[in-house]
Amino acid sequence: MFPEQSASTAAPALDAYRAQRPVWRPSPDDPDLDHAEIEVPQDYAHPGGERLTLALSRSRARDPRRRRGILLAVNGGPGGDWGRGRALVAALRGTPTHEVYDLIGFDPRGTGDSTRLYAEVVVPKAPFDSRPPDAHFARIAEDMRLREDGCARAGGTLRPHVSTRNTARDMDLIRAVLDEERLSFVGYAYGSYVGAVYGTMFPERLDRSVLDSCVHPGWTWYEQFVSQGDAILRNVRQWARWAGDRDSVFGLGVGAEAVLASVERAVRRLEELPEGVDLRTLLDGAMGYRTADRGAWERLGRMIARLGDVPGGEAGAALARSLLADQRGWRPTDHEGESRSGVLDAVTLEHDWPTSLAEYFTAMRDFRVRHPYGYGVLRAQPWVGTFRSFTPPEPPTKIVRNGFPTGVVVQADGDIMDHHDGGVAMAERLGHRLITVTDSGDHEIFVLAGNAEVDALVHRYLTDGELPPEGTRCAGATPRPDIPADPGRG
């Protein structure tokens, strides 16, 4: 049994953890930030077993007379993958929220300076291809099976215990160690899910909460991944309509369908060049990511026009490479060195994944046609979860609100990582107030995206408890390029 299910059996062992008092010291990199470490159980069902270290940071409230308590924050991908960890609190320093809260950061279990979860680097043998032919499907699946084997070898007994529920328990232990009755929380992306799970598991201990760029509370991780294909396509179509209203500027045709036809002409042109599949794959990636950034729309339109007319041979390939130079592939660091972070490959396995390769292959064929941009096929292909080598110790949390205060959800309508529907569903599930950021592909918004209107609303809620009005809508921080539409268009 786990501690929150049976306090009588687990309380004595957890009391020893709660009795810890962190020894704070100045950060070597930031004199305004203190660092400390505490220990947590690897397995909360057996708290007398292995222990993990959690790395913490702290910046005290600037106005002690108004101090409300502590505020924790988490961002990044599943498990805190590629997140800021305990450095995230620096983004909140000097803000109105910092006036009244001690800002507490932490590297989630498995990451950063906390006890790390590693995975072996397994270099895939299938080419990195945004539109892979059927002949490559079996190799892609085998690469994922070998990746899971590498995760299992390096992750050992820790891996099954790097989960969202255990991160929520770690947060509650941080609260107890700091001798606070409740905590407030800001969660971005995966952190939104952590916050919702924490509130479900410990409703009486959650004070104010902000969930930004939300994971959908009703989706599995597989469903979350495949939803990105639709989110990307929504931005692509908006950009295509915009460019199609400015044919005199870009020369890509009138209307969205004509623009997308021009994109596909550029795709075919790249495929004719040396290293054509690699170049086309980078273009597909650029279409997904640059259409989410409204400030990049003009540059994307001009690039597509140039790519459609590149010369043949190596000269054309060199020009294409220069135009696509700032477009990266998919998680290149996963294939460097001997070991890498394994948290993404662990936390996403807390939900069940389909095990039928035929089901994935059917989805890949569909995504190859409907969602080629932004590496859409990668969202539909087999993942390590297809070959999961362990049984999760407990089922995932069914998110509910049962007693904790009304919070705030912030969601951009064009977020390609966490679909807009996820923010709507999270606000509805928890009864929170939704701030919709319109005409924006921003991801992780509050104090991170430069949106002054959103920041003011959220600071007001965190400091004074003032909820934003129902149906609040704020413009994205990055407007579309100031290029007039052609006469009779737009």
Tab-separated table of C-alpha atoms in Angstrom:
chain	number	residue	atom	x	y	z
A	1	MET	CA	0.000	0.000	0.000
A	2	PHE	CA	1.069	3.592	-0.584
A	3	PRO	CA	1.314	6.228	2.156
A	4	GLU	CA	-1.688	8.320	1.149
A	5	GLN	CA	-3.791	5.137	1.027
A	6	SER	CA	-2.772	3.740	4.402
A	7	ALA	CA	-1.086	6.232	6.681
A	8	SER	CA	-1.087	3.798	9.588
A	9	THR	CA	1.317	1.344	7.931
A	10	ALA	CA	3.625	3.797	6.201
A	11	ALA	CA	3.598	6.770	8.541
A	12	PRO	CA	6.489	5.739	10.843
A	13	ALA	CA	8.955	5.326	7.990
A	14	LEU	CA	7.784	8.504	6.265
A	15	ASP	CA	8.030	10.417	9.539
A	16	ALA	CA	11.781	9.948	9.387
A	17	TYR	CA	11.788	11.559	5.937
A	18	ARG	CA	9.514	14.377	7.094
A	19	ALA	CA	11.858	15.119	9.981
A	20	GLN	CA	14.657	16.109	7.600
A	21	ARG	CA	15.743	19.739	7.709
A	22	PRO	CA	17.529	20.851	4.548
A	23	VAL	CA	20.837	22.629	4.897
A	24	TRP	CA	20.645	25.591	2.556
A	25	ARG	CA	23.738	27.063	0.942
A	26	PRO	CA	24.238	29.705	-1.757
A	27	SER	CA	24.130	28.424	-5.310
A	28	PRO	CA	27.599	28.501	-6.883
A	29	ASP	CA	26.070	29.992	-10.032
A	30	ASP	CA	23.511	32.372	-8.560
A	31	PRO	CA	24.079	34.205	-5.248
A	32	ASP	CA	20.357	35.032	-4.962
A	33	LEU	CA	19.423	31.351	-4.949
A	34	ASP	CA	19.953	28.755	-2.219
A	35	HIS	CA	20.488	25.056	-2.857
A	36	ALA	CA	19.853	22.006	-0.683
A	37	GLU	CA	19.180	18.281	-0.951
A	38	ILE	CA	16.734	15.959	0.774
A	39	GLU	CA	16.120	12.229	0.579
A	40	VAL	CA	12.915	10.524	-0.583
A	41	PRO	CA	11.965	6.858	-0.861
A	42	GLN	CA	12.576	5.211	-4.195
A	43	ASP	CA	9.366	3.221	-3.614
A	44	TYR	CA	6.765	4.853	-1.385
A	45	ALA	CA	5.091	1.477	-0.862
A	46	HIS	CA	8.331	0.347	0.836
A	47	PRO	CA	9.788	3.533	2.328
A	48	GLY	CA	12.364	1.589	4.330
A	49	GLY	CA	14.122	0.550	1.113
A	50	GLU	CA	16.335	2.424	-1.333
A	51	ARG	CA	16.566	6.196	-1.040
A	52	LEU	CA	16.861	8.875	-3.702
A	53	THR	CA	18.233	12.395	-3.509
A	54	LEU	CA	16.173	15.405	-4.583
A	55	ALA	CA	17.996	18.626	-5.450
A	56	LEU	CA	16.114	21.746	-4.284
A	57	SER	CA	16.440	25.488	-4.767
A	58	ARG	CA	14.909	28.379	-2.841
A	59	SER	CA	14.449	32.104	-3.197
A	60	ARG	CA	12.699	33.626	-0.200
A	61	ALA	CA	9.630	35.868	-0.497
A	62	ARG	CA	10.665	39.487	-1.047
A	63	ASP	CA	8.004	40.856	1.329
A	64	PRO	CA	8.006	38.676	4.481
A	65	ARG	CA	5.049	40.585	5.942
A	66	ARG	CA	2.857	39.439	3.039
A	67	ARG	CA	4.340	35.964	2.774
A	68	ARG	CA	1.684	33.431	1.799
A	69	GLY	CA	3.762	30.231	1.788
A	70	ILE	CA	5.766	28.231	-0.723
A	71	LEU	CA	5.291	27.893	-4.474
A	72	LEU	CA	6.712	24.946	-6.420
A	73	ALA	CA	7.059	24.796	-10.191
A	74	VAL	CA	7.684	22.084	-12.810
A	75	ASN	CA	8.063	22.358	-16.575
A	76	GLY	CA	9.296	20.325	-19.525
A	77	GLY	CA	8.284	17.050	-21.111
A	78	PRO	CA	7.123	13.887	-19.346
A	79	GLY	CA	9.124	13.392	-16.165
A	80	GLY	CA	10.581	16.898	-16.460
A	81	ASP	CA	12.469	15.823	-19.577
A	82	TRP	CA	14.304	18.843	-21.062
A	83	GLY	CA	12.791	21.032	-18.345
A	84	ARG	CA	14.551	23.654	-16.243
A	85	GLY	CA	14.272	21.709	-12.997
A	86	ARG	CA	15.298	23.634	-9.934
A	87	ALA	CA	16.480	26.552	-12.106
A	88	LEU	CA	12.874	27.261	-13.128
A	89	VAL	CA	12.287	29.494	-10.105
A	90	ALA	CA	14.668	32.060	-11.613
A	91	ALA	CA	11.929	32.924	-14.128
A	92	LEU	CA	9.644	33.984	-11.260
A	93	ARG	CA	12.168	36.035	-9.320
A	94	GLY	CA	11.443	39.731	-9.048
A	95	THR	CA	7.802	39.259	-10.059
A	96	PRO	CA	4.715	40.125	-7.978
A	97	THR	CA	4.387	36.407	-7.179
A	98	HIS	CA	7.871	36.429	-5.663
A	99	GLU	CA	6.797	39.155	-3.254
A	100	VAL	CA	4.561	36.742	-1.349
A	101	TYR	CA	5.968	33.246	-1.906
A	102	ASP	CA	9.169	31.434	-1.156
A	103	LEU	CA	9.959	30.068	-4.611
A	104	ILE	CA	10.944	26.396	-4.356
A	105	GLY	CA	12.474	24.606	-7.304
A	106	PHE	CA	13.451	20.968	-7.589
A	107	ASP	CA	14.908	18.579	-10.110
A	108	PRO	CA	12.220	15.864	-10.408
A	109	ARG	CA	13.382	12.368	-9.550
A	110	GLY	CA	15.549	10.961	-12.309
A	111	THR	CA	16.703	14.378	-13.597
A	112	GLY	CA	19.361	17.041	-13.102
A	113	ASP	CA	21.187	16.995	-9.777
A	114	SER	CA	18.645	14.655	-8.222
A	115	THR	CA	19.286	10.910	-8.444
A	116	ARG	CA	19.496	10.393	-12.190
A	117	LEU	CA	17.691	7.785	-14.226
A	118	TYR	CA	19.809	6.746	-17.174
A	119	ALA	CA	19.147	4.855	-20.364
A	120	GLU	CA	21.673	3.352	-22.718
A	121	VAL	CA	22.099	5.192	-25.987
A	122	VAL	CA	20.898	2.936	-28.789
A	123	VAL	CA	21.552	4.403	-32.230
A	124	PRO	CA	18.602	3.647	-34.519
A	125	LYS	CA	19.263	1.844	-37.766
A	126	ALA	CA	16.172	3.105	-39.574
A	127	PRO	CA	16.794	6.364	-41.448
A	128	PHE	CA	15.352	9.515	-39.890
A	129	ASP	CA	12.575	10.083	-42.396
A	130	SER	CA	9.461	12.205	-41.952
A	131	ARG	CA	7.623	10.094	-44.541
A	132	PRO	CA	9.069	6.609	-44.155
A	133	PRO	CA	8.117	3.966	-46.709
A	134	ASP	CA	6.393	0.811	-45.534
A	135	ALA	CA	9.652	-1.065	-46.076
A	136	HIS	CA	11.143	0.817	-43.095
A	137	PHE	CA	8.311	0.168	-40.631
A	138	ALA	CA	9.646	-3.104	-39.231
A	139	ARG	CA	13.097	-1.568	-38.712
A	140	ILE	CA	11.554	1.411	-36.887
A	141	ALA	CA	9.717	-0.988	-34.574
A	142	GLU	CA	12.864	-3.012	-33.953
A	143	ASP	CA	14.784	0.170	-33.124
A	144	MET	CA	12.198	0.940	-30.452
A	145	ARG	CA	12.370	-2.572	-29.042
A	146	LEU	CA	16.152	-2.217	-28.719
A	147	ARG	CA	15.713	1.240	-27.186
A	148	GLU	CA	13.441	-0.249	-24.530
A	149	ASP	CA	16.032	-2.953	-23.847
A	150	GLY	CA	18.636	-0.233	-23.303
A	151	CYS	CA	16.299	1.625	-20.952
A	152	ALA	CA	15.707	-1.527	-18.937
A	153	ARG	CA	19.408	-2.359	-18.618
A	154	ALA	CA	20.447	1.096	-17.457
A	155	GLY	CA	17.305	1.944	-15.464
A	156	GLY	CA	17.362	-1.084	-13.185
A	157	THR	CA	15.067	-1.077	-10.164
A	158	LEU	CA	14.652	2.717	-10.214
A	159	ARG	CA	12.866	2.922	-13.546
A	160	PRO	CA	9.400	1.635	-12.522
A	161	HIS	CA	9.346	4.222	-9.719
A	162	VAL	CA	9.985	7.289	-11.875
A	163	SER	CA	6.337	8.202	-12.305
A	164	THR	CA	3.985	11.145	-12.000
A	165	ARG	CA	2.404	9.823	-8.813
A	166	ASN	CA	5.804	9.514	-7.165
A	167	THR	CA	6.761	13.018	-8.292
A	168	ALA	CA	3.556	14.235	-6.632
A	169	ARG	CA	4.522	12.353	-3.462
A	170	ASP	CA	7.980	13.923	-3.620
A	171	MET	CA	6.351	17.349	-3.776
A	172	ASP	CA	4.315	16.584	-0.698
A	173	LEU	CA	7.414	15.433	1.117
A	174	ILE	CA	9.127	18.701	0.170
A	175	ARG	CA	6.141	20.530	1.659
A	176	ALA	CA	6.396	18.533	4.866
A	177	VAL	CA	10.163	18.954	5.161
A	178	LEU	CA	9.748	22.716	4.801
A	179	ASP	CA	7.110	22.589	7.569
A	180	GLU	CA	4.332	24.083	5.436
A	181	GLU	CA	0.677	23.122	5.715
A	182	ARG	CA	0.006	23.669	2.018
A	183	LEU	CA	1.814	24.507	-1.191
A	184	SER	CA	0.948	26.513	-4.276
A	185	PHE	CA	2.020	25.315	-7.675
A	186	VAL	CA	2.765	26.415	-11.225
A	187	GLY	CA	2.989	23.575	-13.724
A	188	TYR	CA	3.877	23.891	-17.379
A	189	ALA	CA	3.289	21.159	-19.987
A	190	TYR	CA	4.033	17.895	-18.134
A	191	GLY	CA	4.007	19.991	-14.961
A	192	SER	CA	0.310	20.671	-15.564
A	193	TYR	CA	-0.308	16.959	-15.212
A	194	VAL	CA	1.871	16.796	-12.098
A	195	GLY	CA	-0.173	19.600	-10.548
A	196	ALA	CA	-3.490	17.949	-11.368
A	197	VAL	CA	-2.275	14.621	-9.992
A	198	TYR	CA	-0.974	16.306	-6.824
A	199	GLY	CA	-4.339	18.003	-6.273
A	200	THR	CA	-6.152	14.700	-6.775
A	201	MET	CA	-3.887	12.819	-4.380
A	202	PHE	CA	-3.457	15.548	-1.750
A	203	PRO	CA	-6.412	17.939	-2.159
A	204	GLU	CA	-6.202	19.374	1.346
A	205	ARG	CA	-2.558	20.340	0.819
A	206	LEU	CA	-2.908	22.268	-2.451
A	207	ASP	CA	-3.504	26.001	-2.235
A	208	ARG	CA	-3.405	28.033	-5.472
A	209	SER	CA	-2.479	26.359	-8.743
A	210	VAL	CA	-1.733	27.418	-12.308
A	211	LEU	CA	-1.671	24.783	-15.048
A	212	ASP	CA	-0.102	26.105	-18.244
A	213	SER	CA	0.019	24.321	-21.642
A	214	CYS	CA	-1.926	21.355	-20.401
A	215	VAL	CA	-1.728	17.645	-20.889
A	216	HIS	CA	-5.236	16.347	-21.585
A	217	PRO	CA	-6.562	14.787	-18.344
A	218	GLY	CA	-8.420	12.035	-20.200
A	219	TRP	CA	-5.764	10.901	-22.663
A	220	THR	CA	-3.076	8.262	-22.375
A	221	TRP	CA	0.456	9.242	-23.314
A	222	TYR	CA	-0.054	7.540	-26.678
A	223	GLU	CA	-3.153	9.635	-27.311
A	224	GLN	CA	-1.261	12.732	-26.193
A	225	PHE	CA	1.482	11.996	-28.715
A	226	VAL	CA	-0.795	11.397	-31.688
A	227	SER	CA	-2.845	14.526	-30.909
A	228	GLN	CA	0.207	16.577	-31.831
A	229	GLY	CA	-0.344	15.711	-35.486
A	230	ASP	CA	-3.686	17.533	-35.511
A	231	ALA	CA	-2.315	20.453	-33.470
A	232	ILE	CA	0.510	20.921	-35.982
A	233	LEU	CA	-1.856	20.732	-38.955
A	234	ARG	CA	-4.067	23.469	-37.491
A	235	ASN	CA	-1.130	25.897	-37.502
A	236	VAL	CA	-0.016	24.805	-40.956
A	237	ARG	CA	-3.465	25.522	-42.359
A	238	GLN	CA	-3.648	28.927	-40.665
A	239	TRP	CA	-0.277	29.883	-42.139
A	240	ALA	CA	-1.317	28.579	-45.561
A	241	ARG	CA	-4.478	30.716	-45.506
A	242	TRP	CA	-2.416	33.750	-44.502
A	243	ALA	CA	0.208	33.182	-47.199
A	244	GLY	CA	-2.519	32.446	-49.744
A	245	ASP	CA	-3.966	35.895	-49.090
A	246	ARG	CA	-0.567	37.380	-50.023
A	247	ASP	CA	0.305	35.712	-53.284
A	248	SER	CA	1.762	38.973	-54.575
A	249	VAL	CA	4.383	38.750	-51.804
A	250	PHE	CA	5.227	35.036	-51.735
A	251	GLY	CA	4.085	33.687	-55.085
A	252	LEU	CA	2.793	30.463	-53.562
A	253	GLY	CA	-0.700	30.673	-55.027
A	254	VAL	CA	-4.045	32.089	-53.978
A	255	GLY	CA	-5.734	30.335	-51.046
A	256	ALA	CA	-4.595	27.713	-48.569
A	257	GLU	CA	-4.808	24.722	-50.884
A	258	ALA	CA	-2.662	26.403	-53.526
A	259	VAL	CA	-0.048	27.267	-50.896
A	260	LEU	CA	0.057	23.704	-49.603
A	261	ALA	CA	0.420	22.478	-53.176
A	262	SER	CA	3.461	24.779	-53.470
A	263	VAL	CA	4.876	23.266	-50.292
A	264	GLU	CA	4.499	19.797	-51.786
A	265	ARG	CA	6.197	20.957	-54.985
A	266	ALA	CA	9.127	22.078	-52.831
A	267	VAL	CA	9.049	18.680	-51.125
A	268	ARG	CA	9.294	16.879	-54.461
A	269	ARG	CA	12.063	19.203	-55.603
A	270	LEU	CA	14.115	18.464	-52.490
A	271	GLU	CA	13.632	14.738	-52.918
A	272	GLU	CA	15.326	14.985	-56.324
A	273	LEU	CA	18.506	16.437	-54.812
A	274	PRO	CA	21.472	14.642	-53.224
A	275	GLU	CA	20.508	13.712	-49.649
A	276	GLY	CA	16.971	14.518	-50.716
A	277	VAL	CA	15.191	12.521	-48.000
A	278	ASP	CA	17.198	14.292	-45.299
A	279	LEU	CA	16.420	17.706	-46.791
A	280	ARG	CA	12.731	16.935	-47.211
A	281	THR	CA	12.588	15.698	-43.638
A	282	LEU	CA	14.060	18.978	-42.398
A	283	LEU	CA	11.512	20.895	-44.469
A	284	ASP	CA	8.669	18.849	-42.987
A	285	GLY	CA	10.034	19.669	-39.551
A	286	ALA	CA	10.267	23.366	-40.366
A	287	MET	CA	6.675	23.392	-41.582
A	288	GLY	CA	5.514	22.060	-38.231
A	289	TYR	CA	7.578	24.222	-35.931
A	290	ARG	CA	7.765	27.509	-37.830
A	291	THR	CA	4.038	27.707	-38.469
A	292	ALA	CA	3.557	27.609	-34.688
A	293	ASP	CA	5.712	30.753	-34.409
A	294	ARG	CA	3.707	33.619	-35.891
A	295	GLY	CA	6.862	35.717	-36.075
A	296	ALA	CA	8.415	33.174	-38.471
A	297	TRP	CA	5.578	33.165	-41.000
A	298	GLU	CA	7.089	35.626	-43.457
A	299	ARG	CA	10.480	33.920	-43.445
A	300	LEU	CA	8.815	30.539	-43.954
A	301	GLY	CA	6.846	31.798	-46.946
A	302	ARG	CA	9.930	33.191	-48.611
A	303	MET	CA	11.867	30.008	-47.877
A	304	ILE	CA	9.216	27.794	-49.471
A	305	ALA	CA	9.305	29.970	-52.585
A	306	ARG	CA	13.081	29.604	-52.840
A	307	LEU	CA	13.075	25.868	-52.156
A	308	GLY	CA	10.624	25.296	-54.955
A	309	ASP	CA	13.119	26.776	-57.416
A	310	VAL	CA	16.471	25.460	-56.175
A	311	PRO	CA	18.826	24.286	-58.926
A	312	GLY	CA	19.623	20.629	-59.356
A	313	GLY	CA	22.617	18.693	-58.071
A	314	GLU	CA	24.927	19.593	-55.228
A	315	ALA	CA	24.474	23.340	-55.755
A	316	GLY	CA	20.765	22.995	-55.039
A	317	ALA	CA	21.400	20.723	-52.059
A	318	ALA	CA	23.874	23.234	-50.602
A	319	LEU	CA	21.360	26.058	-50.983
A	320	ALA	CA	18.622	23.961	-49.375
A	321	ARG	CA	20.892	23.038	-46.477
A	322	SER	CA	21.658	26.711	-45.872
A	323	LEU	CA	17.972	27.633	-45.900
A	324	LEU	CA	17.167	24.812	-43.460
A	325	ALA	CA	20.303	25.176	-41.349
A	326	ASP	CA	18.514	26.093	-38.118
A	327	GLN	CA	16.049	23.203	-38.315
A	328	ARG	CA	17.135	20.364	-36.066
A	329	GLY	CA	16.222	16.732	-36.241
A	330	TRP	CA	14.306	14.790	-33.611
A	331	ARG	CA	16.098	14.803	-30.212
A	332	PRO	CA	19.642	14.459	-31.596
A	333	THR	CA	21.186	14.100	-28.122
A	334	ASP	CA	19.376	10.771	-27.745
A	335	HIS	CA	21.972	9.310	-30.103
A	336	GLU	CA	25.157	10.773	-28.630
A	337	GLY	CA	27.532	9.176	-26.139
A	338	GLU	CA	26.867	6.025	-24.142
A	339	SER	CA	24.060	7.102	-21.805
A	340	ARG	CA	21.258	9.642	-21.731
A	341	SER	CA	18.346	10.661	-19.560
A	342	GLY	CA	15.735	7.925	-19.284
A	343	VAL	CA	12.853	9.824	-17.663
A	344	LEU	CA	10.795	10.347	-20.816
A	345	ASP	CA	10.994	6.620	-21.562
A	346	ALA	CA	9.893	5.788	-18.012
A	347	VAL	CA	7.086	8.241	-17.237
A	348	THR	CA	5.320	7.729	-20.558
A	349	LEU	CA	5.072	4.031	-19.693
A	350	GLU	CA	2.823	4.667	-16.692
A	351	HIS	CA	-0.050	4.317	-19.186
A	352	ASP	CA	-0.579	1.227	-21.319
A	353	TRP	CA	0.401	1.428	-24.994
A	354	PRO	CA	-0.994	-0.550	-27.920
A	355	THR	CA	1.085	-3.647	-28.562
A	356	SER	CA	-0.139	-4.466	-32.079
A	357	LEU	CA	2.443	-3.381	-34.646
A	358	ALA	CA	-0.244	-3.560	-37.317
A	359	GLU	CA	-2.168	-0.851	-35.463
A	360	TYR	CA	0.875	1.440	-35.447
A	361	PHE	CA	1.671	0.756	-39.086
A	362	THR	CA	-1.870	1.658	-40.115
A	363	ALA	CA	-1.610	4.910	-38.163
A	364	MET	CA	1.775	5.673	-39.723
A	365	ARG	CA	0.377	5.303	-43.234
A	366	ASP	CA	-2.419	7.699	-42.305
A	367	PHE	CA	-0.085	10.235	-40.687
A	368	ARG	CA	2.335	10.034	-43.613
A	369	VAL	CA	-0.443	11.425	-45.804
A	370	ARG	CA	-2.417	13.680	-43.444
A	371	HIS	CA	0.255	14.804	-40.961
A	372	PRO	CA	3.666	14.805	-42.663
A	373	TYR	CA	4.693	18.142	-41.158
A	374	GLY	CA	6.401	18.588	-37.812
A	375	TYR	CA	7.583	14.954	-37.869
A	376	GLY	CA	3.982	13.834	-37.474
A	377	VAL	CA	4.681	10.186	-38.312
A	378	LEU	CA	6.987	9.938	-35.304
A	379	ARG	CA	3.958	10.621	-33.099
A	380	ALA	CA	2.155	7.607	-34.543
A	381	GLN	CA	4.980	5.081	-34.730
A	382	PRO	CA	5.855	2.448	-32.097
A	383	TRP	CA	7.416	3.761	-28.886
A	384	VAL	CA	9.266	2.045	-26.065
A	385	GLY	CA	5.858	1.589	-24.444
A	386	THR	CA	4.962	-0.829	-27.229
A	387	PHE	CA	7.587	-3.176	-25.776
A	388	ARG	CA	7.349	-2.177	-22.094
A	389	SER	CA	9.585	-4.443	-20.043
A	390	PHE	CA	8.041	-3.818	-16.612
A	391	THR	CA	4.610	-3.704	-15.035
A	392	PRO	CA	3.857	-0.311	-13.455
A	393	PRO	CA	3.549	-0.660	-9.660
A	394	GLU	CA	0.203	1.171	-9.662
A	395	PRO	CA	-2.347	2.512	-12.164
A	396	PRO	CA	-2.242	6.165	-13.246
A	397	THR	CA	-4.330	8.729	-11.407
A	398	LYS	CA	-7.853	9.533	-12.526
A	399	ILE	CA	-7.833	13.290	-12.184
A	400	VAL	CA	-10.632	14.852	-10.137
A	401	ARG	CA	-11.095	17.976	-8.062
A	402	ASN	CA	-12.240	17.145	-4.573
A	403	GLY	CA	-11.705	20.012	-2.210
A	404	PHE	CA	-8.784	22.087	-3.447
A	405	PRO	CA	-9.385	25.698	-4.524
A	406	THR	CA	-10.325	26.841	-7.998
A	407	GLY	CA	-7.207	27.437	-10.054
A	408	VAL	CA	-6.218	28.831	-13.442
A	409	VAL	CA	-5.496	27.076	-16.741
A	410	VAL	CA	-3.499	28.868	-19.448
A	411	GLN	CA	-3.605	27.441	-22.975
A	412	ALA	CA	-2.612	28.736	-26.403
A	413	ASP	CA	-4.985	27.790	-29.187
A	414	GLY	CA	-2.075	26.765	-31.434
A	415	ASP	CA	0.158	24.877	-28.985
A	416	ILE	CA	1.625	21.996	-30.994
A	417	MET	CA	3.016	20.046	-28.044
A	418	ASP	CA	-0.068	20.077	-25.832
A	419	HIS	CA	-3.230	20.304	-27.904
A	420	HIS	CA	-5.629	23.147	-27.151
A	421	ASP	CA	-8.317	20.569	-26.376
A	422	GLY	CA	-6.207	19.442	-23.427
A	423	GLY	CA	-6.383	22.843	-21.760
A	424	VAL	CA	-10.135	23.069	-22.337
A	425	ALA	CA	-10.636	19.581	-20.909
A	426	MET	CA	-8.402	20.271	-17.903
A	427	ALA	CA	-10.293	23.452	-17.042
A	428	GLU	CA	-13.624	21.641	-17.374
A	429	ARG	CA	-12.493	18.603	-15.386
A	430	LEU	CA	-11.221	20.686	-12.471
A	431	GLY	CA	-13.637	23.608	-12.667
A	432	HIS	CA	-10.720	26.015	-13.176
A	433	ARG	CA	-10.789	29.327	-15.016
A	434	LEU	CA	-9.386	29.105	-18.544
A	435	ILE	CA	-7.236	31.812	-20.102
A	436	THR	CA	-7.111	31.165	-23.850
A	437	VAL	CA	-4.151	32.710	-25.654
A	438	THR	CA	-5.415	33.375	-29.157
A	439	ASP	CA	-3.670	33.106	-32.520
A	440	SER	CA	-0.589	31.714	-30.822
A	441	GLY	CA	1.563	28.616	-30.938
A	442	ASP	CA	3.213	29.496	-27.631
A	443	HIS	CA	4.038	26.648	-25.273
A	444	GLU	CA	4.736	27.365	-21.580
A	445	ILE	CA	3.431	30.918	-21.377
A	446	PHE	CA	3.216	32.466	-17.897
A	447	VAL	CA	6.458	34.475	-17.291
A	448	LEU	CA	8.200	32.396	-19.983
A	449	ALA	CA	6.662	33.706	-23.235
A	450	GLY	CA	6.707	37.462	-22.696
A	451	ASN	CA	2.918	37.818	-22.622
A	452	ALA	CA	2.343	40.780	-20.296
A	453	GLU	CA	-1.456	40.434	-20.303
A	454	VAL	CA	-1.356	36.776	-19.253
A	455	ASP	CA	1.362	37.474	-16.699
A	456	ALA	CA	-0.671	40.234	-15.039
A	457	LEU	CA	-3.781	38.042	-14.743
A	458	VAL	CA	-1.901	35.087	-13.290
A	459	HIS	CA	0.160	37.183	-10.855
A	460	ARG	CA	-3.082	38.768	-9.631
A	461	TYR	CA	-4.535	35.326	-8.975
A	462	LEU	CA	-1.442	33.970	-7.224
A	463	THR	CA	-0.902	37.020	-5.028
A	464	ASP	CA	-4.441	38.225	-4.313
A	465	GLY	CA	-6.608	35.233	-5.158
A	466	GLU	CA	-8.465	37.144	-7.902
A	467	LEU	CA	-9.592	34.689	-10.572
A	468	PRO	CA	-9.709	35.866	-14.195
A	469	PRO	CA	-13.212	36.275	-15.629
A	470	GLU	CA	-14.871	33.308	-17.301
A	471	GLY	CA	-13.928	33.050	-20.969
A	472	THR	CA	-10.828	35.242	-20.705
A	473	ARG	CA	-8.958	35.548	-23.993
A	474	CYS	CA	-5.568	37.189	-24.468
A	475	ALA	CA	-3.723	37.808	-27.706
A	476	GLY	CA	-0.492	35.917	-28.303
A	477	ALA	CA	2.700	37.812	-27.558
A	478	THR	CA	4.029	37.404	-31.112
A	479	PRO	CA	1.755	38.888	-33.780
A	480	ARG	CA	1.571	37.831	-37.377
A	481	PRO	CA	3.877	39.748	-39.735
A	482	ASP	CA	2.556	43.170	-40.696
A	483	ILE	CA	2.096	42.432	-44.382
A	484	PRO	CA	-1.167	43.598	-45.944
A	485	ALA	CA	-3.303	41.046	-47.719
A	486	ASP	CA	-3.767	41.317	-51.453
A	487	PRO	CA	-6.785	43.341	-52.600
A	488	GLY	CA	-9.954	41.341	-52.094
A	489	ARG	CA	-8.200	38.856	-49.769
A	490	GLY	CA	-8.009	38.635	-45.979
